[in-house]
Short mmCIF file of C-alpha atoms in Angstrom, two decimals:
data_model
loop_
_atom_site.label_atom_id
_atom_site.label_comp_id
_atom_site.label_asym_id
_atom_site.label_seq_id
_atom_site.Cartn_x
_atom_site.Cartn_y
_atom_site.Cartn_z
CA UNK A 1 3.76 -7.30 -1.87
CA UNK A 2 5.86 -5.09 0.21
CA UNK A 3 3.05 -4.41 2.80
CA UNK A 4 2.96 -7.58 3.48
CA UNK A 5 6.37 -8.45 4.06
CA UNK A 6 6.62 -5.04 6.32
CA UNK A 7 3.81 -6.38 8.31
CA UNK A 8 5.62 -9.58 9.49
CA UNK A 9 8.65 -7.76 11.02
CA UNK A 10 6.68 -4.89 12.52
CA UNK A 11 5.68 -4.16 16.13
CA UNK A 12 4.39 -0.88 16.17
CA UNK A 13 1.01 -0.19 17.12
CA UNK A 14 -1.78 1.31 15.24
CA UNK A 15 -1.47 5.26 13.33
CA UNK A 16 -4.28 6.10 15.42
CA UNK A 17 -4.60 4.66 18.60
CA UNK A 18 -1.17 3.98 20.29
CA UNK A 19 -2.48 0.73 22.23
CA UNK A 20 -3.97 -1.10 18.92
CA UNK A 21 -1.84 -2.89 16.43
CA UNK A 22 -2.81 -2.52 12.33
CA UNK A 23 -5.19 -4.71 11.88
CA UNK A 24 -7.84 -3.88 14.59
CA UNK A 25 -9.46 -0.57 12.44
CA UNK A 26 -12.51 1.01 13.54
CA UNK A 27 -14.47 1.36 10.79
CA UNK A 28 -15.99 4.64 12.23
CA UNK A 29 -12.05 5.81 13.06
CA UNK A 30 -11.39 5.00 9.45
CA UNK A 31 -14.19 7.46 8.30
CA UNK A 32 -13.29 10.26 10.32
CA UNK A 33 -9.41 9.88 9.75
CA UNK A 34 -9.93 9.29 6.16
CA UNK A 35 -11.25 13.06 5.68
CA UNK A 36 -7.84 14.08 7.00
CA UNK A 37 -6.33 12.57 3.75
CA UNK A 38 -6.61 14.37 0.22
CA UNK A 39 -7.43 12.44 -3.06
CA UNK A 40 -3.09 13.36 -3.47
CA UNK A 41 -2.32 11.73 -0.32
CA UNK A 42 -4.08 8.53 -1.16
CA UNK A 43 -2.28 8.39 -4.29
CA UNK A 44 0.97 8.87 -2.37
CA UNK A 45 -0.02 6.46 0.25
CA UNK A 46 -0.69 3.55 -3.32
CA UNK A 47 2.81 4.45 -4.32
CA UNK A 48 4.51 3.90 -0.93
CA UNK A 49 2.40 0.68 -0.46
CA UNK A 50 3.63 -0.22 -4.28
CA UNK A 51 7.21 -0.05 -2.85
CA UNK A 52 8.30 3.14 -4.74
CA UNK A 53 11.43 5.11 -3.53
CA UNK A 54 10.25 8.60 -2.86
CA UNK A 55 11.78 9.73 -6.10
CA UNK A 56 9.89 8.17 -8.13
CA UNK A 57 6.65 8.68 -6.66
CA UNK A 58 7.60 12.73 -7.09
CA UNK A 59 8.04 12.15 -10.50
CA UNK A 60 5.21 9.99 -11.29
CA UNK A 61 2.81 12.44 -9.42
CA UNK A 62 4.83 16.08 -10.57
CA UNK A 63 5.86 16.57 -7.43
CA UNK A 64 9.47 17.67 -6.25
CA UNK A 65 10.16 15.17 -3.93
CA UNK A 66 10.73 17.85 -0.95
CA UNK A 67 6.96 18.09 -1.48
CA UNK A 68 6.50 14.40 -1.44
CA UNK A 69 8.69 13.77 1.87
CA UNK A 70 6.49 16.99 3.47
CA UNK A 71 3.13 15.02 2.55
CA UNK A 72 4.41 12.14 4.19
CA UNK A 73 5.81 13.89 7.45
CA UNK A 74 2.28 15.67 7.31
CA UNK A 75 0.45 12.53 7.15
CA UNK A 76 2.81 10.87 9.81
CA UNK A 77 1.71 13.61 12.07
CA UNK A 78 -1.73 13.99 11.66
CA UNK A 79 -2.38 10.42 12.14
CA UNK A 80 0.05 9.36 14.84
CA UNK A 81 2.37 7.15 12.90
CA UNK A 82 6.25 7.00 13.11
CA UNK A 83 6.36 5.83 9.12
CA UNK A 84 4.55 6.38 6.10
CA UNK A 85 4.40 2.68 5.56
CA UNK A 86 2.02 2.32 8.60
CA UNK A 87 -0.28 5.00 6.72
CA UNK A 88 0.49 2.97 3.83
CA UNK A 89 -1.36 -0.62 5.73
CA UNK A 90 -3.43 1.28 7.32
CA UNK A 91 -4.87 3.12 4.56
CA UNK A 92 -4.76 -0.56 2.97
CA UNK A 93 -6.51 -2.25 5.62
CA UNK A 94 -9.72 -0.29 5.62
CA UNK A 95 -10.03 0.16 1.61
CA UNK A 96 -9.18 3.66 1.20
CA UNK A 97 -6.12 2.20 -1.35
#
């Protein structure tokens, strides 16, 4: 599983609180920070967790995938992380995919 594999080489702390790694979620952090995150975004997030190439995931969801990188950056943003794939574990992590 590619989140899996990411998570051994990784070293960056947690999307929403820079001094946390991954796998120390709040479960009442999860519940307000998953309202940030449409029912599209959580597909997206699946995808990228799946290991899909942005590409694909446009074309699977009828995106373009200008719209599909902007979701991302968006969701990068919002939550504090420098890559979707830490949205990806995180959103893993505390059941939301």
């Amino acid at each position: 599983m590619p989140v899996r594999e990411y998570e051994k080489f990784t070293t960056t702390a947690h999307p929403i609180d820079g001094a946390r790694r991954l796998n120390d979620v709040d479960t009442a952090v999860v519940d307000t920070r998953s309202k940030l995150l449409s029912a599209e975004d959580v597909r997206i997030l699946g995808l990228v967790a799946e290991g899909h190439q942005i590409d694909v995931i446009a074309q699977r969801l009828n995106f373009s995938p200008r719209t599909v990188r902007r979701r991302l950056r968006e969701m990068c943003d919002c939550l504090g992380a420098r890559a979707p794939i830490q949205i990806a574990v995180w959103a893993a992590r505390s059941g939301l995919i």
